[in-house]
């Protein structure tokens, strides 16, 4: 597995140096010395998404950097980052950030030049049912409440002498009525039904769901804006219908920075399932 990861990381570096080129999954596979099908499976296993999706994400990220750092025309930015035209660029950029390139640049100016974080849509995933050993808080117009709950969970685990793998941590929000202002937030770790729970943790059962998966690379800076983009723009643009009154946050399974947001939807799992 280590050798496979090295191969994929080498390809990623190679691609990053030539994003403006006419790259394809076939070209990436040829560079790696594999068939396209085998390379795609290997890439998905290592990176957590398909090579085509990752390539688009890198181009959007590079474009966002160009939009932040200068006054280049949107068409020039699109071509410099490997998009064939403005329409293709704008569609990809909006799907991943929730904003058009022009709106993104306006938001930067209104924010005094601060970075607007990217929301990367990463296909669908079948989230299995799981039990969560958690602390909960009812949130009403207090965006800081979940952060305080995370600190409380980590403190209780430390006092109990428990070591929990970061990948097993979850935050689940359940709502009644308006999900933006009134919901119950649960933070804890995945556990078995027969495990002894440390006080004051309680057992919470989260049902299985087909979810639309989003990757937030800088959650500390952009989480609230990310949720707004997901629910107000990205889900409607994809034609998704919500299938449940909860949402799951988890660390990225690939060990990368940031978090994943899983939103239960009505539909079928596509090739991005993992």
mmCIF file with all atom_site columns, N, CA and C in Angstrom, residues 1 28 92 99 103 120 128 171 182 214 219 241-242:
data_model
loop_
_atom_site.group_PDB
_atom_site.id
_atom_site.type_symbol
_atom_site.label_atom_id
_atom_site.label_alt_id
_atom_site.label_comp_id
_atom_site.label_asym_id
_atom_site.label_entity_id
_atom_site.label_seq_id
_atom_site.pdbx_PDB_ins_code
_atom_site.Cartn_x
_atom_site.Cartn_y
_atom_site.Cartn_z
_atom_site.occupancy
_atom_site.B_iso_or_equiv
_atom_site.pdbx_formal_charge
_atom_site.auth_seq_id
_atom_site.auth_comp_id
_atom_site.auth_asym_id
_atom_site.auth_atom_id
_atom_site.pdbx_PDB_model_num
ATOM 1  N N  . UNK A 1 1   ? 0.836   -1.207 0.000   1.00 0.00 ? 1   UNK A N  1
ATOM 2  C CA . UNK A 1 1   ? 0.000   0.000  0.000   1.00 0.00 ? 1   UNK A CA 1
ATOM 3  C C  . UNK A 1 1   ? 0.865   1.250  0.000   1.00 0.00 ? 1   UNK A C  1
ATOM 4  N N  . UNK A 1 28  ? -2.633  10.296 -17.252 1.00 0.00 ? 28  UNK A N  1
ATOM 5  C CA . UNK A 1 28  ? -2.147  10.040 -15.895 1.00 0.00 ? 28  UNK A CA 1
ATOM 6  C C  . UNK A 1 28  ? -1.821  8.558  -15.728 1.00 0.00 ? 28  UNK A C  1
ATOM 7  N N  . UNK A 1 92  ? -17.884 24.074 -13.130 1.00 0.00 ? 92  UNK A N  1
ATOM 8  C CA . UNK A 1 92  ? -17.070 23.309 -12.181 1.00 0.00 ? 92  UNK A CA 1
ATOM 9  C C  . UNK A 1 92  ? -16.797 24.125 -10.922 1.00 0.00 ? 92  UNK A C  1
ATOM 10 N N  . UNK A 1 99  ? -20.222 29.213 -5.519  1.00 0.00 ? 99  UNK A N  1
ATOM 11 C CA . UNK A 1 99  ? -20.229 30.562 -6.091  1.00 0.00 ? 99  UNK A CA 1
ATOM 12 C C  . UNK A 1 99  ? -19.704 30.520 -7.520  1.00 0.00 ? 99  UNK A C  1
ATOM 13 N N  . UNK A 1 103 ? -18.679 35.928 -8.604  1.00 0.00 ? 103 UNK A N  1
ATOM 14 C CA . UNK A 1 103 ? -19.228 36.120 -7.259  1.00 0.00 ? 103 UNK A CA 1
ATOM 15 C C  . UNK A 1 103 ? -18.169 35.822 -6.197  1.00 0.00 ? 103 UNK A C  1
ATOM 16 N N  . UNK A 1 120 ? -15.922 20.998 -1.750  1.00 0.00 ? 120 UNK A N  1
ATOM 17 C CA . UNK A 1 120 ? -15.724 20.075 -2.856  1.00 0.00 ? 120 UNK A CA 1
ATOM 18 C C  . UNK A 1 120 ? -16.752 18.960 -2.798  1.00 0.00 ? 120 UNK A C  1
ATOM 19 N N  . UNK A 1 128 ? -23.284 3.525  6.569   1.00 0.00 ? 128 UNK A N  1
ATOM 20 C CA . UNK A 1 128 ? -23.969 2.463  7.300   1.00 0.00 ? 128 UNK A CA 1
ATOM 21 C C  . UNK A 1 128 ? -24.524 2.972  8.624   1.00 0.00 ? 128 UNK A C  1
ATOM 22 N N  . UNK A 1 171 ? -19.595 14.072 14.341  1.00 0.00 ? 171 UNK A N  1
ATOM 23 C CA . UNK A 1 171 ? -20.568 15.057 14.808  1.00 0.00 ? 171 UNK A CA 1
ATOM 24 C C  . UNK A 1 171 ? -21.841 14.852 14.001  1.00 0.00 ? 171 UNK A C  1
ATOM 25 N N  . UNK A 1 182 ? -32.128 25.857 14.905  1.00 0.00 ? 182 UNK A N  1
ATOM 26 C CA . UNK A 1 182 ? -32.626 25.047 16.022  1.00 0.00 ? 182 UNK A CA 1
ATOM 27 C C  . UNK A 1 182 ? -32.360 23.568 15.720  1.00 0.00 ? 182 UNK A C  1
ATOM 28 N N  . UNK A 1 214 ? -19.474 15.883 0.801   1.00 0.00 ? 214 UNK A N  1
ATOM 29 C CA . UNK A 1 214 ? -18.775 17.133 0.526   1.00 0.00 ? 214 UNK A CA 1
ATOM 30 C C  . UNK A 1 214 ? -17.501 17.178 1.362   1.00 0.00 ? 214 UNK A C  1
ATOM 31 N N  . UNK A 1 219 ? -12.248 23.895 7.474   1.00 0.00 ? 219 UNK A N  1
ATOM 32 C CA . UNK A 1 219 ? -13.507 24.056 8.205   1.00 0.00 ? 219 UNK A CA 1
ATOM 33 C C  . UNK A 1 219 ? -13.483 25.149 9.259   1.00 0.00 ? 219 UNK A C  1
ATOM 34 N N  . UNK A 1 241 ? -32.912 15.516 -3.247  1.00 0.00 ? 241 UNK A N  1
ATOM 35 C CA . UNK A 1 241 ? -33.952 15.699 -2.238  1.00 0.00 ? 241 UNK A CA 1
ATOM 36 C C  . UNK A 1 241 ? -33.463 15.110 -0.931  1.00 0.00 ? 241 UNK A C  1
ATOM 37 N N  . UNK A 1 242 ? -33.650 15.842 0.165   1.00 0.00 ? 242 UNK A N  1
ATOM 38 C CA . UNK A 1 242 ? -33.203 15.370 1.474   1.00 0.00 ? 242 UNK A CA 1
ATOM 39 C C  . UNK A 1 242 ? -34.009 14.147 1.877   1.00 0.00 ? 242 UNK A C  1
#
